[in-house]
Amino acid sequence: MIRILATMLGLGALVVAVAGLAARYLPISGHPTLILAAGAPYLTVAAPAAVLLLTLSRRWVMTLVAVAVTMALLWVYVPRYQVFGPQAPSGTAAVDVRVLTSNLGMGEADPAAFVALAGDTADVVAVQEMTQEAADGLSAAGMDGVFPYRVIVPAPLASGIGIWSRHPIVHSGRIDGYALPMVGTRIRIPGVRVDTTVLSIHLAAPWPMPIDAWKSDIARFPDTLTEMGRSAGAGAVIVAGDFNATLEMSPFRRLLQGGYDDAGTDAGAGLARTYPGRGQRIPLIGIDHILTKNCSAATAQTVVVPGADHRGLLATLRVPVDMTAS
């Protein structure tokens, strides 16, 4: 009887683990596959449980299957918790640039706390969901004094977007054609020969509203990334914001082509969970990201943003002084 029970429980755990692995490769066609992919990291804990239960029940063939699934999941997740070092070639001179991205929660982030956080930790700040009231509050709290260069597009509810920088912004423009506006800039970082392209972006939310706008946004975003990379030439490209997608979602991983990397993965920051992150609540999923091209992440971590419903994502990026020489 115990063997039968262990077999049934082991097979159930194996099915859950396989579902977690398969979710990474399924097309996101609707809310069920979206939720399955978002929850995939939590389903993976069923894999070692399946190995144990099937071993106890002496189902050796199924045990081998469970071991294979466990190894596949380790191959997927373990590298995200390891630091393999920066991508820049050894000996390449680089400048450290600290980038903070934060969804302000429809402007509800505490202005004074956010300015203190950004001032202590960042050189470039990308924000999303910045209302006019939030922009005014940040300015009143001293944001413009710490970061004298800015490109901001305040708007109601979730539509506001912006970038603040300690370094000169030499060019900027609004990126339209998406559900929510985005902004792109060229930032002149001292010591770096080619200006760095920085984008603040916010893809449409796929939940609880219909998923179609998100599917449209994330399907067309590779074209924007390709164009930004082409325009940047040898310069670094930094894309920071709320992607409303996790690394487990195959449409997000398609963004990591054409030379782009995810800073959290690059720096070994694990799942880098940012949402829901109001107060001291532990977030469940990582939907805020910093993508990089022609530079690499030395460190990455999430940070609490008082008043906001996301945690911020903070990364130290190594921007090569001269990419043409590497």
GROMACS .gro file of C-alpha atoms in nm, residues 32-188:
model
  157
   32PRO     CA    1  -0.356   2.994  -1.851
   33THR     CA    2  -0.019   2.959  -2.026
   34LEU     CA    3   0.089   3.299  -1.892
   35ILE     CA    4   0.018   3.195  -1.532
   36LEU     CA    5   0.182   2.855  -1.586
   37ALA     CA    6   0.501   3.018  -1.716
   38ALA     CA    7   0.507   3.277  -1.437
   39GLY     CA    8   0.475   3.002  -1.177
   40ALA     CA    9   0.727   2.768  -1.341
   41PRO     CA   10   1.010   2.825  -1.088
   42TYR     CA   11   0.782   2.712  -0.806
   43LEU     CA   12   0.673   2.400  -0.992
   44THR     CA   13   1.034   2.285  -1.025
   45VAL     CA   14   1.058   2.193  -0.657
   46ALA     CA   15   0.839   1.894  -0.742
   47ALA     CA   16   1.124   1.736  -0.942
   48PRO     CA   17   1.348   1.625  -0.652
   49ALA     CA   18   1.035   1.520  -0.462
   50ALA     CA   19   0.947   1.296  -0.757
   51VAL     CA   20   1.296   1.144  -0.751
   52LEU     CA   21   1.265   1.063  -0.381
   53LEU     CA   22   0.913   0.921  -0.399
   54LEU     CA   23   0.976   0.710  -0.709
   55THR     CA   24   1.298   0.578  -0.558
   56LEU     CA   25   1.110   0.477  -0.243
   57SER     CA   26   0.851   0.300  -0.457
   58ARG     CA   27   1.128   0.127  -0.658
   59ARG     CA   28   0.991   0.248  -0.993
   60TRP     CA   29   1.333   0.261  -1.153
   61VAL     CA   30   1.239   0.367  -1.505
   62MET     CA   31   1.025   0.652  -1.380
   63THR     CA   32   1.297   0.742  -1.130
   64LEU     CA   33   1.541   0.782  -1.418
   65VAL     CA   34   1.289   1.008  -1.593
   66ALA     CA   35   1.254   1.216  -1.277
   67VAL     CA   36   1.633   1.241  -1.246
   68ALA     CA   37   1.655   1.357  -1.608
   69VAL     CA   38   1.389   1.624  -1.550
   70THR     CA   39   1.567   1.738  -1.232
   71MET     CA   40   1.898   1.769  -1.417
   72ALA     CA   41   1.731   1.966  -1.695
   73LEU     CA   42   1.584   2.207  -1.442
   74LEU     CA   43   1.918   2.246  -1.265
   75TRP     CA   44   2.075   2.327  -1.602
   76VAL     CA   45   1.813   2.602  -1.647
   77TYR     CA   46   1.818   2.759  -1.300
   78VAL     CA   47   2.159   2.708  -1.141
   79PRO     CA   48   2.342   2.947  -1.381
   80ARG     CA   49   2.108   3.225  -1.270
   81TYR     CA   50   2.257   3.201  -0.922
   82GLN     CA   51   2.619   3.196  -1.031
   83VAL     CA   52   2.850   3.476  -1.135
   84PHE     CA   53   3.062   3.386  -1.432
   85GLY     CA   54   3.223   3.729  -1.454
   86PRO     CA   55   3.163   4.024  -1.686
   87GLN     CA   56   3.122   3.970  -2.056
   88ALA     CA   57   3.375   4.235  -2.151
   89PRO     CA   58   3.703   4.078  -2.268
   90SER     CA   59   3.975   4.053  -2.005
   91GLY     CA   60   4.180   4.369  -1.988
   92THR     CA   61   3.913   4.587  -2.151
   93ALA     CA   62   3.888   4.923  -1.974
   94ALA     CA   63   3.535   5.000  -1.859
   95VAL     CA   64   3.338   5.255  -1.659
   96ASP     CA   65   3.090   5.145  -1.393
   97VAL     CA   66   2.740   5.289  -1.443
   98ARG     CA   67   2.475   5.225  -1.179
   99VAL     CA   68   2.126   5.190  -1.327
  100LEU     CA   69   1.803   5.184  -1.127
  101THR     CA   70   1.468   5.101  -1.284
  102SER     CA   71   1.147   5.142  -1.088
  103ASN     CA   72   0.776   5.120  -1.154
  104LEU     CA   73   0.636   5.395  -0.931
  105GLY     CA   74   0.299   5.225  -0.884
  106MET     CA   75   0.083   5.480  -1.065
  107GLY     CA   76   0.281   5.755  -0.898
  108GLU     CA   77   0.232   5.630  -0.542
  109ALA     CA   78   0.601   5.584  -0.459
  110ASP     CA   79   0.716   5.809  -0.175
  111PRO     CA   80   0.907   6.096  -0.344
  112ALA     CA   81   1.153   6.172  -0.062
  113ALA     CA   82   1.233   5.805  -0.005
  114PHE     CA   83   1.280   5.745  -0.377
  115VAL     CA   84   1.512   6.043  -0.420
  116ALA     CA   85   1.717   5.924  -0.123
  117LEU     CA   86   1.736   5.571  -0.267
  118ALA     CA   87   1.827   5.687  -0.617
  119GLY     CA   88   2.076   5.944  -0.491
  120ASP     CA   89   2.262   5.685  -0.286
  121THR     CA   90   2.268   5.407  -0.543
  122ALA     CA   91   2.229   5.520  -0.905
  123ASP     CA   92   2.378   5.723  -1.188
  124VAL     CA   93   2.087   5.667  -1.428
  125VAL     CA   94   1.726   5.620  -1.319
  126ALA     CA   95   1.447   5.485  -1.540
  127VAL     CA   96   1.092   5.517  -1.408
  128GLN     CA   97   0.753   5.394  -1.520
  129GLU     CA   98   0.397   5.481  -1.413
  130MET     CA   99   0.499   5.839  -1.335
  131THR     CA  100   0.203   6.071  -1.298
  132GLN     CA  101   0.235   6.450  -1.310
  133GLU     CA  102   0.191   6.455  -0.932
  134ALA     CA  103   0.476   6.204  -0.894
  135ALA     CA  104   0.702   6.408  -1.123
  136ASP     CA  105   0.627   6.723  -0.926
  137GLY     CA  106   0.686   6.542  -0.598
  138LEU     CA  107   1.021   6.403  -0.712
  139SER     CA  108   1.136   6.745  -0.828
  140ALA     CA  109   1.027   6.902  -0.500
  141ALA     CA  110   1.216   6.631  -0.310
  142GLY     CA  111   1.539   6.719  -0.493
  143MET     CA  112   1.555   6.470  -0.780
  144ASP     CA  113   1.660   6.734  -1.032
  145GLY     CA  114   1.941   6.850  -0.807
  146VAL     CA  115   2.091   6.503  -0.779
  147PHE     CA  116   2.022   6.412  -1.141
  148PRO     CA  117   2.051   6.737  -1.341
  149TYR     CA  118   1.959   6.580  -1.675
  150ARG     CA  119   1.618   6.435  -1.745
  151VAL     CA  120   1.367   6.334  -2.010
  152ILE     CA  121   1.023   6.279  -1.860
  153VAL     CA  122   0.675   6.225  -1.999
  154PRO     CA  123   0.435   6.238  -1.702
  155ALA     CA  124   0.088   6.099  -1.771
  156PRO     CA  125  -0.213   5.969  -1.579
  157LEU     CA  126  -0.224   5.623  -1.423
  158ALA     CA  127   0.028   5.382  -1.583
  159SER     CA  128   0.124   5.587  -1.889
  160GLY     CA  129   0.401   5.809  -1.749
  161ILE     CA  130   0.766   5.735  -1.827
  162GLY     CA  131   1.101   5.901  -1.772
  163ILE     CA  132   1.478   5.897  -1.733
  164TRP     CA  133   1.698   6.096  -1.495
  165SER     CA  134   2.078   6.101  -1.529
  166ARG     CA  135   2.384   6.240  -1.353
  167HIS     CA  136   2.554   6.247  -1.694
  168PRO     CA  137   2.456   6.469  -1.988
  169ILE     CA  138   2.167   6.357  -2.207
  170VAL     CA  139   2.271   6.461  -2.557
  171HIS     CA  140   1.974   6.326  -2.751
  172SER     CA  141   1.628   6.198  -2.665
  173GLY     CA  142   1.307   6.090  -2.829
  174ARG     CA  143   0.975   5.932  -2.756
  175ILE     CA  144   0.907   5.580  -2.885
  176ASP     CA  145   0.544   5.538  -2.987
  177GLY     CA  146   0.345   5.255  -3.139
  178TYR     CA  147   0.308   5.061  -2.815
  179ALA     CA  148   0.027   5.045  -2.564
  180LEU     CA  149   0.228   5.273  -2.335
  181PRO     CA  150   0.485   5.537  -2.437
  182MET     CA  151   0.859   5.478  -2.404
  183VAL     CA  152   1.155   5.716  -2.412
  184GLY     CA  153   1.503   5.670  -2.554
  185THR     CA  154   1.814   5.877  -2.484
  186ARG     CA  155   2.181   5.905  -2.565
  187ILE     CA  156   2.384   5.967  -2.250
  188ARG     CA  157   2.743   6.095  -2.254
   0.00000   0.00000   0.00000
